[in-house]
CSV table of C-alpha atoms in Angstrom, one decimal:
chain,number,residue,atom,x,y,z
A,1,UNK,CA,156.9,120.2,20.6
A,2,UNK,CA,159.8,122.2,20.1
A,3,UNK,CA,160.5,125.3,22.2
A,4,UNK,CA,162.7,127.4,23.2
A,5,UNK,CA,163.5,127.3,27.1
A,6,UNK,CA,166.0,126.0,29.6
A,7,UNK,CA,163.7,124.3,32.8
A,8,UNK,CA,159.4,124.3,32.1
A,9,UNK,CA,159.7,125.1,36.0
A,10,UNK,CA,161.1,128.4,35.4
A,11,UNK,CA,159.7,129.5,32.4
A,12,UNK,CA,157.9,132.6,33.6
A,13,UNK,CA,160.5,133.9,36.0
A,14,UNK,CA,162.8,133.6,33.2
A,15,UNK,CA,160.4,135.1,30.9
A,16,UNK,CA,159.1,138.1,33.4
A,17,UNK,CA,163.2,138.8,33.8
A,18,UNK,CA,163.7,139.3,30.1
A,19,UNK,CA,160.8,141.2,29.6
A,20,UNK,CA,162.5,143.8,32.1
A,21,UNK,CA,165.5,143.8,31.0
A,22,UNK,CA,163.9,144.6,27.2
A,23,UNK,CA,161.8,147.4,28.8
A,24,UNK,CA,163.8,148.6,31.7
A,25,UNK,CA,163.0,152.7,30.8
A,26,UNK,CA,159.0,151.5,31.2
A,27,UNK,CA,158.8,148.8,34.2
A,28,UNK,CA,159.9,148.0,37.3
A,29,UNK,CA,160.2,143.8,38.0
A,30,UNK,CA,159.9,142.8,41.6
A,31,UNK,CA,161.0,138.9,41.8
A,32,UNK,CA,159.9,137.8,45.0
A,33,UNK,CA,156.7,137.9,45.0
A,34,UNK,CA,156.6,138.5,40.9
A,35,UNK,CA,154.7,141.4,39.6
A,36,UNK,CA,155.4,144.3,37.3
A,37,UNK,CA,154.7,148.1,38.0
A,38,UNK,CA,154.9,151.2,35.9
A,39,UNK,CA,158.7,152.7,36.7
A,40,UNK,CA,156.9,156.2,37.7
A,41,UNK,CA,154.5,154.2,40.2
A,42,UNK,CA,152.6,155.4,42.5
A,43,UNK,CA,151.7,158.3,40.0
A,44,UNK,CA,150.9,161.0,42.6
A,45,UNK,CA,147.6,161.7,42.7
A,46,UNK,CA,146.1,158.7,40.1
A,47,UNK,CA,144.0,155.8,40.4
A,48,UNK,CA,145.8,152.6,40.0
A,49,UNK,CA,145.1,150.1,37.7
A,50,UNK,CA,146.4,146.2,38.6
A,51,UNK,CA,145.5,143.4,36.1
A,52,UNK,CA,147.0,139.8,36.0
A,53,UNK,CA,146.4,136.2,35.0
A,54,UNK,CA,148.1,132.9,34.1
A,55,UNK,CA,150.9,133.5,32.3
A,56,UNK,CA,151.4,132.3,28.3
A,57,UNK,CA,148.7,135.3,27.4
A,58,UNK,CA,151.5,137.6,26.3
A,59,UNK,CA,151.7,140.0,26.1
A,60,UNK,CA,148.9,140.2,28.4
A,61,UNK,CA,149.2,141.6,30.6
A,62,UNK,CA,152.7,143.0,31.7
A,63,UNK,CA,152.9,144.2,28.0
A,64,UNK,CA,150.4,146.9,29.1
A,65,UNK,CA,151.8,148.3,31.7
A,66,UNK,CA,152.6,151.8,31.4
A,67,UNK,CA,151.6,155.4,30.9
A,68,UNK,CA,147.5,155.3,29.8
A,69,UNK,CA,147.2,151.8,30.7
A,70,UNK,CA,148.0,149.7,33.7
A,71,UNK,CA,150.3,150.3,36.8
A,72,UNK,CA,151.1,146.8,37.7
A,73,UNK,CA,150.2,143.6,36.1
A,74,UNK,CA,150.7,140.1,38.1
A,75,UNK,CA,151.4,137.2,36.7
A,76,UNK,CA,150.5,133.4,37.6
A,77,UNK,CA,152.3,130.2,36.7
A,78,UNK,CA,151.7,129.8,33.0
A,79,UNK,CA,147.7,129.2,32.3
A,80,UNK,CA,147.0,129.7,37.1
A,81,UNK,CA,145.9,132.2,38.2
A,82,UNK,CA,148.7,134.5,40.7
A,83,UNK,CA,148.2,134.4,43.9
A,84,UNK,CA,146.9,136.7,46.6
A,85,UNK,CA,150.8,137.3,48.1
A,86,UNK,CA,151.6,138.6,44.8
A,87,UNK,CA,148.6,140.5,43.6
A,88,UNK,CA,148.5,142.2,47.5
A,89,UNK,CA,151.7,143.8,47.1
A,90,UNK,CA,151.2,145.1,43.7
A,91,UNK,CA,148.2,146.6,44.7
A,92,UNK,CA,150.1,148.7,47.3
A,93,UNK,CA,152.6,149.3,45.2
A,94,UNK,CA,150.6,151.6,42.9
A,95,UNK,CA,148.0,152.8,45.2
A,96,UNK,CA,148.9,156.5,45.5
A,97,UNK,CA,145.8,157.6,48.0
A,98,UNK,CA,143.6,157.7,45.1
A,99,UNK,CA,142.6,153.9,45.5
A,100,UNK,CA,143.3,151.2,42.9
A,101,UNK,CA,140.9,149.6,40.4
A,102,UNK,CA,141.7,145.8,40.1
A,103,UNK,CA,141.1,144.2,36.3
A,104,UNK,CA,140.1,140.7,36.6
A,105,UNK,CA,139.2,137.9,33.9
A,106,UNK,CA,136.5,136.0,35.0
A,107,UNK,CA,137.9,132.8,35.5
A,108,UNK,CA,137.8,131.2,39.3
A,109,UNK,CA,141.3,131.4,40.6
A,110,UNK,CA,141.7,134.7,39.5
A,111,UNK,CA,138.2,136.0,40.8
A,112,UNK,CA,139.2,134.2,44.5
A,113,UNK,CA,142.6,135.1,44.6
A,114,UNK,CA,141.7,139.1,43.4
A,115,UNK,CA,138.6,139.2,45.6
A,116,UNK,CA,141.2,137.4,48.9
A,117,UNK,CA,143.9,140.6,47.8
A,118,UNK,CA,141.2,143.2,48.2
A,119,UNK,CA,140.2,142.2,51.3
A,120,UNK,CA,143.6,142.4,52.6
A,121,UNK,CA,144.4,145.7,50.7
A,122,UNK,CA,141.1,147.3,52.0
A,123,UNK,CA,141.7,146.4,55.6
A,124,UNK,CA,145.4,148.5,55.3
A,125,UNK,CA,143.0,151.7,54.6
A,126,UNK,CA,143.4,151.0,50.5
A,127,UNK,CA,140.1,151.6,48.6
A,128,UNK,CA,139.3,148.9,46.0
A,129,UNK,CA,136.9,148.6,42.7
A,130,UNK,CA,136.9,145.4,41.0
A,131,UNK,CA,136.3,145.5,37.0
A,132,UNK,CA,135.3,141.4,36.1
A,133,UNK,CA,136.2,141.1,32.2
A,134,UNK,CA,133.4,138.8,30.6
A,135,UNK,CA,133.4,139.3,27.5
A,136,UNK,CA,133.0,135.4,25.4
A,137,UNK,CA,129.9,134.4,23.9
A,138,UNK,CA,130.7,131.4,23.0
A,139,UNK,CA,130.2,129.4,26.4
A,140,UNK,CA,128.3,130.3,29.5
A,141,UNK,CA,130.2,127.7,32.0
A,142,UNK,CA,133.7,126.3,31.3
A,143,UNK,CA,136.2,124.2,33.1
A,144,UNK,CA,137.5,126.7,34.5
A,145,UNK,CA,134.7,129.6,35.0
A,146,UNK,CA,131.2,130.0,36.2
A,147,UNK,CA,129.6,132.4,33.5
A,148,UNK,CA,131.1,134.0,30.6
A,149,UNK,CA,135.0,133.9,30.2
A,150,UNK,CA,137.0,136.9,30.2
A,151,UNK,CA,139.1,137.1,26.7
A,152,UNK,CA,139.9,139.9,23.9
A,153,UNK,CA,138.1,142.6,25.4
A,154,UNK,CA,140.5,142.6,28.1
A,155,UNK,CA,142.6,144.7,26.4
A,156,UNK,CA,140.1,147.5,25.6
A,157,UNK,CA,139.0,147.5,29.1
A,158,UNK,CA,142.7,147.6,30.3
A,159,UNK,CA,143.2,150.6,27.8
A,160,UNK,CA,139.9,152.6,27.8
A,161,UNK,CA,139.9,152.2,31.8
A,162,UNK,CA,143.5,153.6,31.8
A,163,UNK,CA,143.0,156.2,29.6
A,164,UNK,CA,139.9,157.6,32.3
A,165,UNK,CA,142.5,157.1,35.0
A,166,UNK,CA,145.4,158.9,33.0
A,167,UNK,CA,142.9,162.0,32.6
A,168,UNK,CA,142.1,162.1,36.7
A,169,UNK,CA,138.8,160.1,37.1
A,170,UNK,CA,138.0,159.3,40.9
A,171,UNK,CA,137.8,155.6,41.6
A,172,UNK,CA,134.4,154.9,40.5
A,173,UNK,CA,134.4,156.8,37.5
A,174,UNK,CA,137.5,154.6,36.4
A,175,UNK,CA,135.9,151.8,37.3
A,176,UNK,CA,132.4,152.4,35.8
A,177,UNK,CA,134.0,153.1,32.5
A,178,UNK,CA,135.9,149.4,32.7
A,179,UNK,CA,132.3,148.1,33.2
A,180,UNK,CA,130.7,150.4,30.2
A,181,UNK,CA,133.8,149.1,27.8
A,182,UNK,CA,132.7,145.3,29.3
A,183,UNK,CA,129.0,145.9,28.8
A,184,UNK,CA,129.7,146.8,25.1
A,185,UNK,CA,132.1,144.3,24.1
A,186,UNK,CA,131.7,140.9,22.8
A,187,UNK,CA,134.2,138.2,22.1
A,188,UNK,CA,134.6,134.9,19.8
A,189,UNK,CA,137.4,132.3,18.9
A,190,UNK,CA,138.5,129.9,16.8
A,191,UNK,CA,141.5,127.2,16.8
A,192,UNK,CA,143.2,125.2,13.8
A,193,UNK,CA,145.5,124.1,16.3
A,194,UNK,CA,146.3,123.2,20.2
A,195,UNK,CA,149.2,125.0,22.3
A,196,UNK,CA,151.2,123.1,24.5
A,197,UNK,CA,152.0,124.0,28.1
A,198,UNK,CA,155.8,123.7,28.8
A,199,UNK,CA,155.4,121.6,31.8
A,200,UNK,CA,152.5,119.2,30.2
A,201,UNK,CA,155.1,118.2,26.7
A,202,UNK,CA,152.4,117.6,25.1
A,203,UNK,CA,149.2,119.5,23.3
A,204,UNK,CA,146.4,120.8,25.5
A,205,UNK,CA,143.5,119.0,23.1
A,206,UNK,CA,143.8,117.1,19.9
A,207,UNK,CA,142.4,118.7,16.9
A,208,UNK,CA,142.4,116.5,13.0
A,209,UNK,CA,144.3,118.8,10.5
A,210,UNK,CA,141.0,118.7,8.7
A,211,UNK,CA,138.9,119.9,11.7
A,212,UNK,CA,138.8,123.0,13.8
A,213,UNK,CA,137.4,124.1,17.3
A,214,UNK,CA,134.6,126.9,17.1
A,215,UNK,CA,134.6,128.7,20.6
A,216,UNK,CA,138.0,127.8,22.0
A,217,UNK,CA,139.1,129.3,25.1
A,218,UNK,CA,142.6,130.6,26.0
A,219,UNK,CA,143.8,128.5,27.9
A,220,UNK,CA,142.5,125.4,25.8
A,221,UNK,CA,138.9,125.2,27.2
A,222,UNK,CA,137.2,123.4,24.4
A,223,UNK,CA,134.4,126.0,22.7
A,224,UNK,CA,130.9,125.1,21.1
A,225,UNK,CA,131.5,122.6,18.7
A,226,UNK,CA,134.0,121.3,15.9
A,227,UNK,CA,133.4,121.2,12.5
A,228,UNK,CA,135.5,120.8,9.6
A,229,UNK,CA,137.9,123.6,8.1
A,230,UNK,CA,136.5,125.9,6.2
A,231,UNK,CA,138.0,129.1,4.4
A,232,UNK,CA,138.7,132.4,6.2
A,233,UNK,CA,135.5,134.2,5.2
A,234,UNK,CA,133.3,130.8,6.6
A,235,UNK,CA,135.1,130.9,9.6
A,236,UNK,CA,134.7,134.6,10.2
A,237,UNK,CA,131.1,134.6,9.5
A,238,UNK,CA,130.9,131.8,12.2
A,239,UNK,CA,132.7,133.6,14.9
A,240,UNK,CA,131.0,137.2,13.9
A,241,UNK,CA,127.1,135.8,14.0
A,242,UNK,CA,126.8,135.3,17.6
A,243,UNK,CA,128.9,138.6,18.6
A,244,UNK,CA,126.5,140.8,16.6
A,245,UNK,CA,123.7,138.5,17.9
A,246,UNK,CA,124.5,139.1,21.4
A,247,UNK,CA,125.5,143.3,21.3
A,248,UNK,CA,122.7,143.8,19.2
A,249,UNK,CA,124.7,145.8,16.4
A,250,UNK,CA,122.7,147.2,13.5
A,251,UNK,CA,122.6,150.5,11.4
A,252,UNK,CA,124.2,153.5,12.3
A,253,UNK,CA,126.2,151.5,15.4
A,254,UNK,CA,129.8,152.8,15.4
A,255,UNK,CA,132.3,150.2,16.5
A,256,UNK,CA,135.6,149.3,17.1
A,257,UNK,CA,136.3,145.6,15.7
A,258,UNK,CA,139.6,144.0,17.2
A,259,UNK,CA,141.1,140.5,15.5
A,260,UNK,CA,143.3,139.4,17.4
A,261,UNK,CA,145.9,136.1,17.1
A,262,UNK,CA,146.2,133.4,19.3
A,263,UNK,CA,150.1,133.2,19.0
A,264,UNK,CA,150.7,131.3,16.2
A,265,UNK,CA,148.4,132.6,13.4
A,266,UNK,CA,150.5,134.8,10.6
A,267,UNK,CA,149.7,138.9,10.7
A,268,UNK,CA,148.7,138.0,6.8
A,269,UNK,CA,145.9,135.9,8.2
A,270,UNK,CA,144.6,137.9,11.0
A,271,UNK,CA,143.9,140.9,8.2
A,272,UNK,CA,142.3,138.8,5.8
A,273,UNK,CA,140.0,137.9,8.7
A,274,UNK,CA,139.9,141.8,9.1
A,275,UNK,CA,139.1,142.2,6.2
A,276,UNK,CA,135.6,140.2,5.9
A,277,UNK,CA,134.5,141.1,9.0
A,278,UNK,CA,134.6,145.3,7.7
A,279,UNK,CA,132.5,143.5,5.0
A,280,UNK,CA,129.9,141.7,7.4
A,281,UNK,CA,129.9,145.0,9.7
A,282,UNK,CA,129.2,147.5,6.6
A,283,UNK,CA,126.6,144.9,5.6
A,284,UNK,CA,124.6,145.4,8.4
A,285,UNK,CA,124.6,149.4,8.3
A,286,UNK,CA,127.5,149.7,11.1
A,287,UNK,CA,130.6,152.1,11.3
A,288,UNK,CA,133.9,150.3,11.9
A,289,UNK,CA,135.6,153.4,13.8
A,290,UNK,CA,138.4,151.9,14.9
A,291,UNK,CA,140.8,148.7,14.5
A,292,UNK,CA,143.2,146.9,16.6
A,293,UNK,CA,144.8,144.1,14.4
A,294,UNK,CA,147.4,141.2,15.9
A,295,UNK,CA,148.4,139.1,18.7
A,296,UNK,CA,147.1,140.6,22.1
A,297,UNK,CA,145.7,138.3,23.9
A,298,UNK,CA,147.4,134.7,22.9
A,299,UNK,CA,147.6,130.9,24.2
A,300,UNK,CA,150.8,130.5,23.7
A,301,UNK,CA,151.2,128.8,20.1
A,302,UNK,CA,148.0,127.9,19.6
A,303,UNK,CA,147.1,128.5,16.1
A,304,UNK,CA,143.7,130.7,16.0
A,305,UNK,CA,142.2,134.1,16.4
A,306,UNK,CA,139.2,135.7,17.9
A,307,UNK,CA,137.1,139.0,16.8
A,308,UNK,CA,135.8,141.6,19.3
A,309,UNK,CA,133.5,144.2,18.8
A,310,UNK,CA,132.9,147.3,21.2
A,311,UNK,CA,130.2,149.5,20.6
A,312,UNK,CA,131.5,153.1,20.7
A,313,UNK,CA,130.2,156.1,21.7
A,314,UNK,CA,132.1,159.4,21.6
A,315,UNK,CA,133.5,159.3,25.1
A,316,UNK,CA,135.0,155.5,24.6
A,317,UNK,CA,135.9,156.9,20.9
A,318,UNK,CA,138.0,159.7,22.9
A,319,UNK,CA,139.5,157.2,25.6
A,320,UNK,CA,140.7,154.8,22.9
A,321,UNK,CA,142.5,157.4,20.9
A,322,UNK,CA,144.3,159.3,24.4
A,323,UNK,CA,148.1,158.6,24.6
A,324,UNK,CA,149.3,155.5,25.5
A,325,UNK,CA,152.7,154.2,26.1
A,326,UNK,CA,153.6,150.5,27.0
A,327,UNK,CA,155.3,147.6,25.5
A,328,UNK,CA,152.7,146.1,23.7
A,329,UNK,CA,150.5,149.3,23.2
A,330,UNK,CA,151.6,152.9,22.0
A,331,UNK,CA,150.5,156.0,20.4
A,332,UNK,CA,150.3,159.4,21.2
A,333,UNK,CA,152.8,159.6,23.9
């Protein structure tokens, strides 16, 4: 596997450095310990928001840091989880009196290592709400989690949750909204293809060209099952049943469906997903709202998508649409 980097040992510093160099009038980079912050941070006043996650996600989550969405994002070794020295200082970083709201996948390292920096924060007077992102139907227990994973509907809970901090919620208003968005979201993937981590050389799984993996997580976690390739609609169908199943969506629902790319899957592709799933939605009597179309949330290379849907109601409808201003994410602003 090709790629294009100098040492697989400094891969994300290298990465983390060019990303603030590329978007020096919207983050701060602090090296040692790593972690991104909103330039204007602490916003006087604000609650903070402070995500993070193995790295290889991008843009996940740095990408979304910025006005109407995070104040600091952390990031881990690529696919681990950062650790508690980094996420502790971020925390204080953007913590302007207001208390800070801490975004967390569920997946084990970063559960410990959030749940270890809150502790700390909390015992130098900083008040804490934890958010845990659990959004995947297709597995219950992985390799690497206990429960649901945390995947797309990261995102809209990073940017519905900022958008409530943005307009001056207290700290458990944000953080009841970031549970709302996660109680109304659900999540499903699909790989034609593994990604290879830079330090590994070599592919995370091996998948036929004729076969593909129904439920794939993003880091390579295999999913339910694999079956041979079908077409685009087949495939969608597959990963929309179970989402549906599982919210419950039927006539008159309103929703906001989200396809996103798993880094290696052509924009052309990801709409003619899109583009069936409207089909399925309208089918079954519900209102797609709103859209989000493109690579989000990704495992590096790995060719693949996943569909979200999130129920909306007018207040989520209202968060969704406020400005927003970050790398990765902007309108409005």
């Amino acid at each position: 596997m090709k790629k294009l980097i100098n040492d697989p040992k400094s891969v994300v510093a290298e990465s983390v450095q060019g990303f603030g160099l590329a978007h020096a009038d919207l983050v701060t980079i602090t090296e040692d310990p790593m972690y991104i912050t909103r330039k204007d941070a602490p916003v006087n006043g604000k609650v903070g928001l402070v995500s993070g996650g193995g790295s290889g996600h991008e843009p996940l989550h740095a990408g979304y840091v910025g006005k109407g969405m995070l104040d600091a994002a952390v990031p881990g070794a690529v696919f681990t989880s950062p650790t508690p020295d980094q996420i502790l200082p971020a925390t204080l970083a953007v913590n302007s009196g207001a208390g800070v709201v801490h975004i967390v996948k569920n997946y084990t390292g970063d559960v410990l290592n959030f749940e270890t920096a809150a502790e700390l924060a909390e015992a130098e007077g900083v008040s804490i709400r934890t958010v845990l992102v659990n959004d995947d139907v297709a597995v219950e227990d992985s390799l690497y989690t206990a429960g649901r994973r945390g995947v797309g509907g990261t995102v809209l809970v990073e940017k519905i949750a900022g958008a409530a901090a943005e307009r001056g919620d207290d700290l458990d208003g944000v953080a009841s909204i970031g549970e709302r968005v996660n109680a109304n979201v659900r999540t499903m993937g699909v790989a034609l293809s593994a990604c290879t981590v830079p330090h590994a050389g070599q592919p995370s799984f091996d998948l036929a060209d004729d076969e593909i993996e129904i439920g794939i997580g993003i880091h390579g976690e295999p999913g339910r099952h694999r079956i041979p390739l079908e077409n685009a609609d087949g495939i969608t169908d597959r990963l929309l049943e179970p989402v549906l199943a599982d919210l419950n969506i039927g006539s008159g629902d309103k929703v906001l469906l989200f396809v996103n790319g798993m880094g290696g899957t052509p924009q052309s592709e990801l709409y003619i997903v899109y583009r069936r799933a409207v089909q399925v939605l309208k089918d079954k009597g519900a209102s797609v709202e709103r859209s989000l179309v493109g690579n989000y949330i990704t495992a590096l290379e790995m060719q693949g998508c996943s569909i979200s849907v999130l129920r909306l109601d007018d207040e989520l409808t209202e968060l969704w649409d406020a400005p927003v201003h970050t790398a990765a994410l902007r309108w409005g602003a």
